[in-house]
mmCIF file with all atom_site columns, C-alpha atoms in Angstrom:
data_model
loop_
_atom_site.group_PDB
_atom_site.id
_atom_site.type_symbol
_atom_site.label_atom_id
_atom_site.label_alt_id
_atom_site.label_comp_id
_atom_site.label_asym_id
_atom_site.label_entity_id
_atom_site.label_seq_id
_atom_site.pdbx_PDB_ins_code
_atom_site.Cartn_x
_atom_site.Cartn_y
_atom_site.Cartn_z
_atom_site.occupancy
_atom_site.B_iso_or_equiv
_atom_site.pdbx_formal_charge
_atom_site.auth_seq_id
_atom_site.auth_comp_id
_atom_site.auth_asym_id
_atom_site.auth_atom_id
_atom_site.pdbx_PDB_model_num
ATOM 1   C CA . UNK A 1 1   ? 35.868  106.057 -8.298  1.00 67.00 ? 1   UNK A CA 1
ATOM 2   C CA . UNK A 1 2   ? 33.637  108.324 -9.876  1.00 77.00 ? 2   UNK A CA 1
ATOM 3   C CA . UNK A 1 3   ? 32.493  111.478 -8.554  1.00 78.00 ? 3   UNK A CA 1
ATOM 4   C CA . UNK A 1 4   ? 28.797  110.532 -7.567  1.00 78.00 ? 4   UNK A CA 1
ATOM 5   C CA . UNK A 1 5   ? 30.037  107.318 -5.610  1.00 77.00 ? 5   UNK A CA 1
ATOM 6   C CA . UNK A 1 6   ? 32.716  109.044 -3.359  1.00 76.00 ? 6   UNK A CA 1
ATOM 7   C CA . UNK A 1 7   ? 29.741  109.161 -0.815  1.00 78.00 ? 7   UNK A CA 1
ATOM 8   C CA . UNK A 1 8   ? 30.404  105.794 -0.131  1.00 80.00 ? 8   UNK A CA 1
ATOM 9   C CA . UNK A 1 9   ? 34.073  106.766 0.474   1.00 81.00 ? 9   UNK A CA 1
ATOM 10  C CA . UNK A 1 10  ? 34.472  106.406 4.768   1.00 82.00 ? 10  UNK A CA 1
ATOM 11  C CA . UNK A 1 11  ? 38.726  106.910 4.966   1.00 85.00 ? 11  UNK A CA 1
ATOM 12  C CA . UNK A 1 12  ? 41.316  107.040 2.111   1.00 84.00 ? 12  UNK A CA 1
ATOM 13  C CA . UNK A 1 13  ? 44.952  107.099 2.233   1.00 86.00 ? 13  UNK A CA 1
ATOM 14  C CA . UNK A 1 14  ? 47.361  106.894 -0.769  1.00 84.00 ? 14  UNK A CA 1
ATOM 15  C CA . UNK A 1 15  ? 50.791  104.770 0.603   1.00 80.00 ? 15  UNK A CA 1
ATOM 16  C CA . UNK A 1 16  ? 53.661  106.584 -0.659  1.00 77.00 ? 16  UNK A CA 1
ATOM 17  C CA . UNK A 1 17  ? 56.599  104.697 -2.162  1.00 75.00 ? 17  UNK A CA 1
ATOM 18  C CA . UNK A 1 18  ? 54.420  102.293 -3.467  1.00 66.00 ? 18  UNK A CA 1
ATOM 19  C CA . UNK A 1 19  ? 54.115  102.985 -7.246  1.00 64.00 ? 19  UNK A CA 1
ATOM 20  C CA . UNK A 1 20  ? 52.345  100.340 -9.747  1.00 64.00 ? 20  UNK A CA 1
ATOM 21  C CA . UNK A 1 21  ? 53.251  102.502 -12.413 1.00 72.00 ? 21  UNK A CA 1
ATOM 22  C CA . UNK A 1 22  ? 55.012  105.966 -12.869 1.00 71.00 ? 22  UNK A CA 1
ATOM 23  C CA . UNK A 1 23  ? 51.894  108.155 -12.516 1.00 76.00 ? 23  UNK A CA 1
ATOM 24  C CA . UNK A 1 24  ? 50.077  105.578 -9.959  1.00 79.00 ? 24  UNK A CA 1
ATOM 25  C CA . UNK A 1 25  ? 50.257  105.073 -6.250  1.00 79.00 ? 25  UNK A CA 1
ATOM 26  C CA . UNK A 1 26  ? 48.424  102.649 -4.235  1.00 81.00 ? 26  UNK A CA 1
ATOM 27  C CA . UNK A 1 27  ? 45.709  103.705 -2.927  1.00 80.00 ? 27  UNK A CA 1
ATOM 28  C CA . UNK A 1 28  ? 44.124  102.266 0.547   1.00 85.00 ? 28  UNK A CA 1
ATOM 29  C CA . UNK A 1 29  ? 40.449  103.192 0.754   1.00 84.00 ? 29  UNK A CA 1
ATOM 30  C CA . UNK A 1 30  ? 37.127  102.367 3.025   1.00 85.00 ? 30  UNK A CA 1
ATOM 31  C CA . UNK A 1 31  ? 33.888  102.171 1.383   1.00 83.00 ? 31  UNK A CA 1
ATOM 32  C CA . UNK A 1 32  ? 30.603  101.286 2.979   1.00 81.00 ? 32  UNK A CA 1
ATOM 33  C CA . UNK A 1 33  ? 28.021  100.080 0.498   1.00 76.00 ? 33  UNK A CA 1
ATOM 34  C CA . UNK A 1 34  ? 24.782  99.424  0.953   1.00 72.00 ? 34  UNK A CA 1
ATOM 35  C CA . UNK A 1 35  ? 22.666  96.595  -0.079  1.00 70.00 ? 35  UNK A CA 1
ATOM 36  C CA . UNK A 1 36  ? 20.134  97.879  -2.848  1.00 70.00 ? 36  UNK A CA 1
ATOM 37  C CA . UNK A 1 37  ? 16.304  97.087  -1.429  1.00 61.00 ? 37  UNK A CA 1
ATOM 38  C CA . UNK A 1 38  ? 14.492  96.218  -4.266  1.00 66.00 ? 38  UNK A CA 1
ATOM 39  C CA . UNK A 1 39  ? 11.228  97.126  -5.608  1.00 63.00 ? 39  UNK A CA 1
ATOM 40  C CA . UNK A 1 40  ? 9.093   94.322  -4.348  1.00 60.00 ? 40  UNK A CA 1
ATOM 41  C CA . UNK A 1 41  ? 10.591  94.984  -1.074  1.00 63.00 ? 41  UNK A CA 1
ATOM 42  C CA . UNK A 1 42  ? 9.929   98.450  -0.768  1.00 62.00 ? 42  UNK A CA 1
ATOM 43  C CA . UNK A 1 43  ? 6.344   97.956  -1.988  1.00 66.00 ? 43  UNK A CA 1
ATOM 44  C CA . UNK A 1 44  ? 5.902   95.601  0.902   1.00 70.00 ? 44  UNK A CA 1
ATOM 45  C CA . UNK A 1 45  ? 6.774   97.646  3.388   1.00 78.00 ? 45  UNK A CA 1
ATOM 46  C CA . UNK A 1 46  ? 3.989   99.752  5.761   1.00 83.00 ? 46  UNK A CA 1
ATOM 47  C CA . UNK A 1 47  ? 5.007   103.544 5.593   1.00 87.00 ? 47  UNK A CA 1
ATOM 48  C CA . UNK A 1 48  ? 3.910   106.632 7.566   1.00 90.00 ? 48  UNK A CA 1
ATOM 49  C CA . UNK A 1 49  ? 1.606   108.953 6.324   1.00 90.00 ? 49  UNK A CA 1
ATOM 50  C CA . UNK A 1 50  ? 3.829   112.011 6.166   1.00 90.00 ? 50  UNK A CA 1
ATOM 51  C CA . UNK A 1 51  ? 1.351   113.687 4.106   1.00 90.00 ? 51  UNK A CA 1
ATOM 52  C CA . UNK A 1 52  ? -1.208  114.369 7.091   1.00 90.00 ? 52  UNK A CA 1
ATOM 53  C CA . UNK A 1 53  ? 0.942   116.265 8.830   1.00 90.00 ? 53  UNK A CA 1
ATOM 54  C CA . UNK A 1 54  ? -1.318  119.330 8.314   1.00 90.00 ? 54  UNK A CA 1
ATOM 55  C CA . UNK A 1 55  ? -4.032  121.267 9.766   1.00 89.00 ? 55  UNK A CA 1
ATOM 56  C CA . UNK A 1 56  ? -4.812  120.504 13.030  1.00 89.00 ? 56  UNK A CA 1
ATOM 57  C CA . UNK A 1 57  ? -2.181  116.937 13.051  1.00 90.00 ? 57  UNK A CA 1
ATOM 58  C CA . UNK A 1 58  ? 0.735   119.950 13.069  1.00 91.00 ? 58  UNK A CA 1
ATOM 59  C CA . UNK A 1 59  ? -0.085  121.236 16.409  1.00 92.00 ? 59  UNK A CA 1
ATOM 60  C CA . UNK A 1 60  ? -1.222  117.470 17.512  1.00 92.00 ? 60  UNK A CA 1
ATOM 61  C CA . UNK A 1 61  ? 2.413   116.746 16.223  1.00 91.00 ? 61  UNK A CA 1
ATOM 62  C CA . UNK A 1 62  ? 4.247   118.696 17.762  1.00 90.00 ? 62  UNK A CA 1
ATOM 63  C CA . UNK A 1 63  ? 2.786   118.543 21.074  1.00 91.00 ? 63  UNK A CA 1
ATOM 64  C CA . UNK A 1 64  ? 3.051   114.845 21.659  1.00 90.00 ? 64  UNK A CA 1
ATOM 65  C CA . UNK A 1 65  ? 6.987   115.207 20.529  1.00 89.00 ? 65  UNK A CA 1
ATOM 66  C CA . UNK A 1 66  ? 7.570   117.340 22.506  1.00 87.00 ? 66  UNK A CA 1
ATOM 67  C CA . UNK A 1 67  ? 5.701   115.518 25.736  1.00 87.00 ? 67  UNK A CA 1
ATOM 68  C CA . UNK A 1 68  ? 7.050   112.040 25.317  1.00 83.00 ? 68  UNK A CA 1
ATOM 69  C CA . UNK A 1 69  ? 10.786  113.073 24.210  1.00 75.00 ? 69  UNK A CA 1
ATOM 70  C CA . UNK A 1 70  ? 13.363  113.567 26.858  1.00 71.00 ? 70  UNK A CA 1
ATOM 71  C CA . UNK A 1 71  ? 16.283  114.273 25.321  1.00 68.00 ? 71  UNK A CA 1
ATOM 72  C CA . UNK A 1 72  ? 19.576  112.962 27.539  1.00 67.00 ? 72  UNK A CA 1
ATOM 73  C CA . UNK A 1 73  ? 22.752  114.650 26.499  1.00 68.00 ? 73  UNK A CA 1
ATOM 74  C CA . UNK A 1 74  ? 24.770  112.200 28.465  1.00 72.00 ? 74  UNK A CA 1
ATOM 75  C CA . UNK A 1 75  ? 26.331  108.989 26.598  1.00 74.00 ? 75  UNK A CA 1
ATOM 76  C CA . UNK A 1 76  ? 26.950  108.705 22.637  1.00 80.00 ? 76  UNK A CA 1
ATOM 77  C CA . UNK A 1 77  ? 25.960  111.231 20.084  1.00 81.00 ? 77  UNK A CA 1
ATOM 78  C CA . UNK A 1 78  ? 24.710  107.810 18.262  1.00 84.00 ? 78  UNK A CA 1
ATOM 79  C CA . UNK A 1 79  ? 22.585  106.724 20.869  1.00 84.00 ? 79  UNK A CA 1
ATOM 80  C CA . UNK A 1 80  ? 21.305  110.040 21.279  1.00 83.00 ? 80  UNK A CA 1
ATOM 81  C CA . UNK A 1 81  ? 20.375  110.607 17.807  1.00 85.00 ? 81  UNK A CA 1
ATOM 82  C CA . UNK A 1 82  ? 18.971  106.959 17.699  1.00 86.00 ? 82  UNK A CA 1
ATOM 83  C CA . UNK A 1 83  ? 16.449  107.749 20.773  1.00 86.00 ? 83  UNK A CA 1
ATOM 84  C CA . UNK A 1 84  ? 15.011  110.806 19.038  1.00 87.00 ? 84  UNK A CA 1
ATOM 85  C CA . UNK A 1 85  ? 14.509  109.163 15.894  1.00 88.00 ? 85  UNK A CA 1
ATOM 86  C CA . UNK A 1 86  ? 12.762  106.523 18.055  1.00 89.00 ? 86  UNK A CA 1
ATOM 87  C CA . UNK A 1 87  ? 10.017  108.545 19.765  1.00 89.00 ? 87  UNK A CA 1
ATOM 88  C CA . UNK A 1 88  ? 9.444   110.764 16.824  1.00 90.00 ? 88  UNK A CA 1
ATOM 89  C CA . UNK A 1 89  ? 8.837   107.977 14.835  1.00 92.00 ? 89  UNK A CA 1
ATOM 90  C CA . UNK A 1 90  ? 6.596   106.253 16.864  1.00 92.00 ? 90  UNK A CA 1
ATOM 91  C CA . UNK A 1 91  ? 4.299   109.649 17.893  1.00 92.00 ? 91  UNK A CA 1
ATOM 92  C CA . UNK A 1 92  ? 4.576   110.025 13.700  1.00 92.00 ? 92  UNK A CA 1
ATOM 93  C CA . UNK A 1 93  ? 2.841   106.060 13.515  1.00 92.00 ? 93  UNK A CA 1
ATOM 94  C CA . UNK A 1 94  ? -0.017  107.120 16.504  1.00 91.00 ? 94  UNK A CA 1
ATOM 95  C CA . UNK A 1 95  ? -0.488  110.756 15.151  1.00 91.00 ? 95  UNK A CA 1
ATOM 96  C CA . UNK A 1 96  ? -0.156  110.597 11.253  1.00 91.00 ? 96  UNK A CA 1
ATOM 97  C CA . UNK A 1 97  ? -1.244  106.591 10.413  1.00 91.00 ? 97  UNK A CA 1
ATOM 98  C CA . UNK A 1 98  ? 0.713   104.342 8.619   1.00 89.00 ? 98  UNK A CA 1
ATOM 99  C CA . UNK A 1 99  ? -0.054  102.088 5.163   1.00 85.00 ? 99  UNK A CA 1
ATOM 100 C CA . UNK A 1 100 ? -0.729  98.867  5.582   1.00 81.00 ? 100 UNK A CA 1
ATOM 101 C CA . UNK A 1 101 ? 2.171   98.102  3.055   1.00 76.00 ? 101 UNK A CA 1
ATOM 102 C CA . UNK A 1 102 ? -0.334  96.128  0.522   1.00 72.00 ? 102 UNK A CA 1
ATOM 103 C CA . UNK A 1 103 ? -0.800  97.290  -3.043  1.00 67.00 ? 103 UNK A CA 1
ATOM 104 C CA . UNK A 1 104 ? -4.205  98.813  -3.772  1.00 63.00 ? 104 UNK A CA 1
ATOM 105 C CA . UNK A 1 105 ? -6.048  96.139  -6.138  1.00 59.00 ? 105 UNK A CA 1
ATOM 106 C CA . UNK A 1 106 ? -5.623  93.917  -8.947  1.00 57.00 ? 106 UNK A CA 1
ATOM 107 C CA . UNK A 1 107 ? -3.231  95.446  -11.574 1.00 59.00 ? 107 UNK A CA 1
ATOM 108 C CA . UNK A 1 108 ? -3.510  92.309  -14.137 1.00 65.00 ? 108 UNK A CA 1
ATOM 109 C CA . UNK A 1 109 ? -4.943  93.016  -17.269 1.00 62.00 ? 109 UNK A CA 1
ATOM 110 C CA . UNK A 1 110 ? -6.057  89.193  -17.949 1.00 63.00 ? 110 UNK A CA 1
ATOM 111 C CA . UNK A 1 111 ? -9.705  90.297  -16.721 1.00 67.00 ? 111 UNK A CA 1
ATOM 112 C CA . UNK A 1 112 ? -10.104 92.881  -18.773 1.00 76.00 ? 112 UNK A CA 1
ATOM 113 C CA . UNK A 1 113 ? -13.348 92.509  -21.181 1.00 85.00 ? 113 UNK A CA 1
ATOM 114 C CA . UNK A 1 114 ? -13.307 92.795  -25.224 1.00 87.00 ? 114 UNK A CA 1
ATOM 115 C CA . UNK A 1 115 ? -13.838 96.291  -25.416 1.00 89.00 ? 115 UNK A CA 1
ATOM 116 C CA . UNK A 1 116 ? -11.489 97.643  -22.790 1.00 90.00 ? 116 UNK A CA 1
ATOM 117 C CA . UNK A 1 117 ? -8.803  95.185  -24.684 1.00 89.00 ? 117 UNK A CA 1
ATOM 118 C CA . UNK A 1 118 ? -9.465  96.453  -28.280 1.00 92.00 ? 118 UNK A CA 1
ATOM 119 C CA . UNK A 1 119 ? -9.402  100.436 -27.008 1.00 93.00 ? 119 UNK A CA 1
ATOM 120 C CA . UNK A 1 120 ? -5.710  99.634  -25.541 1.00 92.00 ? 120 UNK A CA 1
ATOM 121 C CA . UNK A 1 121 ? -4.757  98.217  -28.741 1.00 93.00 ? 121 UNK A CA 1
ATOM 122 C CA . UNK A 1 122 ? -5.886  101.569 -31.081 1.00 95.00 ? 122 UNK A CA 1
ATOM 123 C CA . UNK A 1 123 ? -4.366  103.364 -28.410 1.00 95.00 ? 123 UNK A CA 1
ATOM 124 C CA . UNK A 1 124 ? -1.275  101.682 -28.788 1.00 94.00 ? 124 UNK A CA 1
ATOM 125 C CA . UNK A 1 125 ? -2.118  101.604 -32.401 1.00 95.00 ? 125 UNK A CA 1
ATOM 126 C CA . UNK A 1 126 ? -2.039  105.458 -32.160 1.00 95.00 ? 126 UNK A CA 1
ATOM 127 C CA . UNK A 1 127 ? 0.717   106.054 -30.512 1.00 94.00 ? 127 UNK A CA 1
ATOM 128 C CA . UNK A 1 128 ? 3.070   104.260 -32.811 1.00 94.00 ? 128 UNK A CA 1
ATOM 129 C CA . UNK A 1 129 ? 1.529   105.865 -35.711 1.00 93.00 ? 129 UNK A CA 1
ATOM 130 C CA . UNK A 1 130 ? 2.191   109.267 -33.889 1.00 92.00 ? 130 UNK A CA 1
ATOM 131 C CA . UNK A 1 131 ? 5.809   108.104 -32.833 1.00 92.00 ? 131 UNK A CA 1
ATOM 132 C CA . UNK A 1 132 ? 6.987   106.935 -36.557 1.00 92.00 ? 132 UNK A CA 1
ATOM 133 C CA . UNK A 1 133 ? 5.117   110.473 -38.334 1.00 89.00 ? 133 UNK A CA 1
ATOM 134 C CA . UNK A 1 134 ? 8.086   112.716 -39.737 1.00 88.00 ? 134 UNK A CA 1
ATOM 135 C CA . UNK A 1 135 ? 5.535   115.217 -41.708 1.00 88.00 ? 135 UNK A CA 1
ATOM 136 C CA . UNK A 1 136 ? 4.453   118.321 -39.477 1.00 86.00 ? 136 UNK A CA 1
ATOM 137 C CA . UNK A 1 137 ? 0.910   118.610 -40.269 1.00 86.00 ? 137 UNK A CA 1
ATOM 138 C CA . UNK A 1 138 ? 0.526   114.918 -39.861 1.00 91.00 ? 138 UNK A CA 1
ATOM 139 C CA . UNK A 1 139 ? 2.105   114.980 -36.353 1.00 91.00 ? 139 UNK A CA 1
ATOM 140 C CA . UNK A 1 140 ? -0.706  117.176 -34.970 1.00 91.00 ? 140 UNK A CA 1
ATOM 141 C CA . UNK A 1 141 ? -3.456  115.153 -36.252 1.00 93.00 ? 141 UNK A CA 1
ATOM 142 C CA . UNK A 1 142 ? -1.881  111.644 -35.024 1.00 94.00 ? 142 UNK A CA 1
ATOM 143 C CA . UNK A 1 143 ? -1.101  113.456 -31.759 1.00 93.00 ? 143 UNK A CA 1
ATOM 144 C CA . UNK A 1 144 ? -5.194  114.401 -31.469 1.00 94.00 ? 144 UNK A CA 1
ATOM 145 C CA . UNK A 1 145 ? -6.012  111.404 -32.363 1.00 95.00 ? 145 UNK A CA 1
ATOM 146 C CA . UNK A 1 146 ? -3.579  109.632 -29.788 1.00 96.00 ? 146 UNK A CA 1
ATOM 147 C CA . UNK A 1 147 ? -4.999  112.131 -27.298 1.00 96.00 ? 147 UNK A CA 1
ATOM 148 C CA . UNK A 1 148 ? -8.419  111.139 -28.053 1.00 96.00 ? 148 UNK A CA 1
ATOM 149 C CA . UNK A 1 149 ? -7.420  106.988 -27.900 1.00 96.00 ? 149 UNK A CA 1
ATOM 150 C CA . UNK A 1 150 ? -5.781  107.301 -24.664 1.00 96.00 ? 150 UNK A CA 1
ATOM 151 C CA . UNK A 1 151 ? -8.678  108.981 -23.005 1.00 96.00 ? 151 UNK A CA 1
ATOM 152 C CA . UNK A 1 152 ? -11.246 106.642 -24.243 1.00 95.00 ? 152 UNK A CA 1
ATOM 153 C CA . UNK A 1 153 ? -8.799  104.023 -22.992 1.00 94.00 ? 153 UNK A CA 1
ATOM 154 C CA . UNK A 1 154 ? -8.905  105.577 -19.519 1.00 93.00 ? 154 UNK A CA 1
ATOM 155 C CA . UNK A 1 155 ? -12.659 105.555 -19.582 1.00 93.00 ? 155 UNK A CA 1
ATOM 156 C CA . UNK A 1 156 ? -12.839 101.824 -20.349 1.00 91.00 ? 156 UNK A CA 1
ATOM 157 C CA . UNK A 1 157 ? -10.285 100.782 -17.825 1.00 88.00 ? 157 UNK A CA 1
ATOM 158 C CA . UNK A 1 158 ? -12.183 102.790 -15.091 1.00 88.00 ? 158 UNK A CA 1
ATOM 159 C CA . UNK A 1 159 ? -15.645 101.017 -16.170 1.00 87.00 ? 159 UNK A CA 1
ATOM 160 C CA . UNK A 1 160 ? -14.359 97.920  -16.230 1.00 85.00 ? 160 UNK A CA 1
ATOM 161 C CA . UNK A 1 161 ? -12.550 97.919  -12.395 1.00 82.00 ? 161 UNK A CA 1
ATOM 162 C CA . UNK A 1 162 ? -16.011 99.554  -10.963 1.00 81.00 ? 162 UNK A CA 1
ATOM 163 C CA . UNK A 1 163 ? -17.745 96.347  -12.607 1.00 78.00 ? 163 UNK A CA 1
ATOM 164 C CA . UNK A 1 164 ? -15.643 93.998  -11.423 1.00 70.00 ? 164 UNK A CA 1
ATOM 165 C CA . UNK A 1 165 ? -15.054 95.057  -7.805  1.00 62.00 ? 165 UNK A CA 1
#
């Protein structure tokens, strides 16, 4: 296996006397691999707001952990971990908020009026011009005038999702 998957790697043992070829052994290995969530998924799922843990929320925090967790050091180190992770977790959810999981409005472009269409298309316009340019002098005119495209295209996109919300 490569290098960056041997974390994967749980027990290995190479059986001696066992050769497949002269420089080869057989090799006896257990990997644990884990099912890839995809993107859709992910997007769907509510998250806590780690990012309010500031300010005043710290001390909030903190206090409330360390009120509702009783730590037990009898049983499994497992079990144990599990518990913690539990109560931290849910003072994080009451504390901090969570997302509701939903994406923030209407990404399609199909809406979009005439103008906001034709400013995306000499933006694009721009950029390949800027992307195929091989002459110096050239390159830092294309790349203003790209600049200039893709901020006017910014404007438009912005007007036209205040209008139509």
């Amino acid at each position: 296996m490569r290098q960056h998957d041997r974390r994967w790697w749980r027990d290995s043992k190479v059986i001696p006397g066992e050769t497949a070829a002269a420089q080869h052994h057989l090799l006896v290995a257990d990997v644990v691999l884990r099912e890839k969530v995809s993107r859709m998924e992910r997007k769907g799922r509510s998250r806590i707001r780690w990012g309010n843990l500031k300010g005043t929320n710290i001390t909030m925090f903190k206090d409330k952990v360390i009120s509702t967790t009783t730590i037990h050091l009898v049983g499994d180190a497992n079990r144990i971990w599990e518990d913690m992770a539990a109560s931290i977790t849910q003072v994080a959810k009451e504390t901090l908020g969570s997302t509701t999981g939903r994406t923030n409005g209407n990404k399609e472009s199909w809406w979009w009026n005439e103008d906001v269409q034709s400013k995306i298309k000499d933006k694009q316009r721009s950029l390949r011009d800027l992307l195929r340019c091989t002459n110096e002098g050239e390159h830092w005119r294309l790349r203003e005038k790209y600049k200039n495209a893709r901020r006017e295209a910014k404007k438009a996109v912005t007007e036209a999702k205040k209008h139509s919300v």
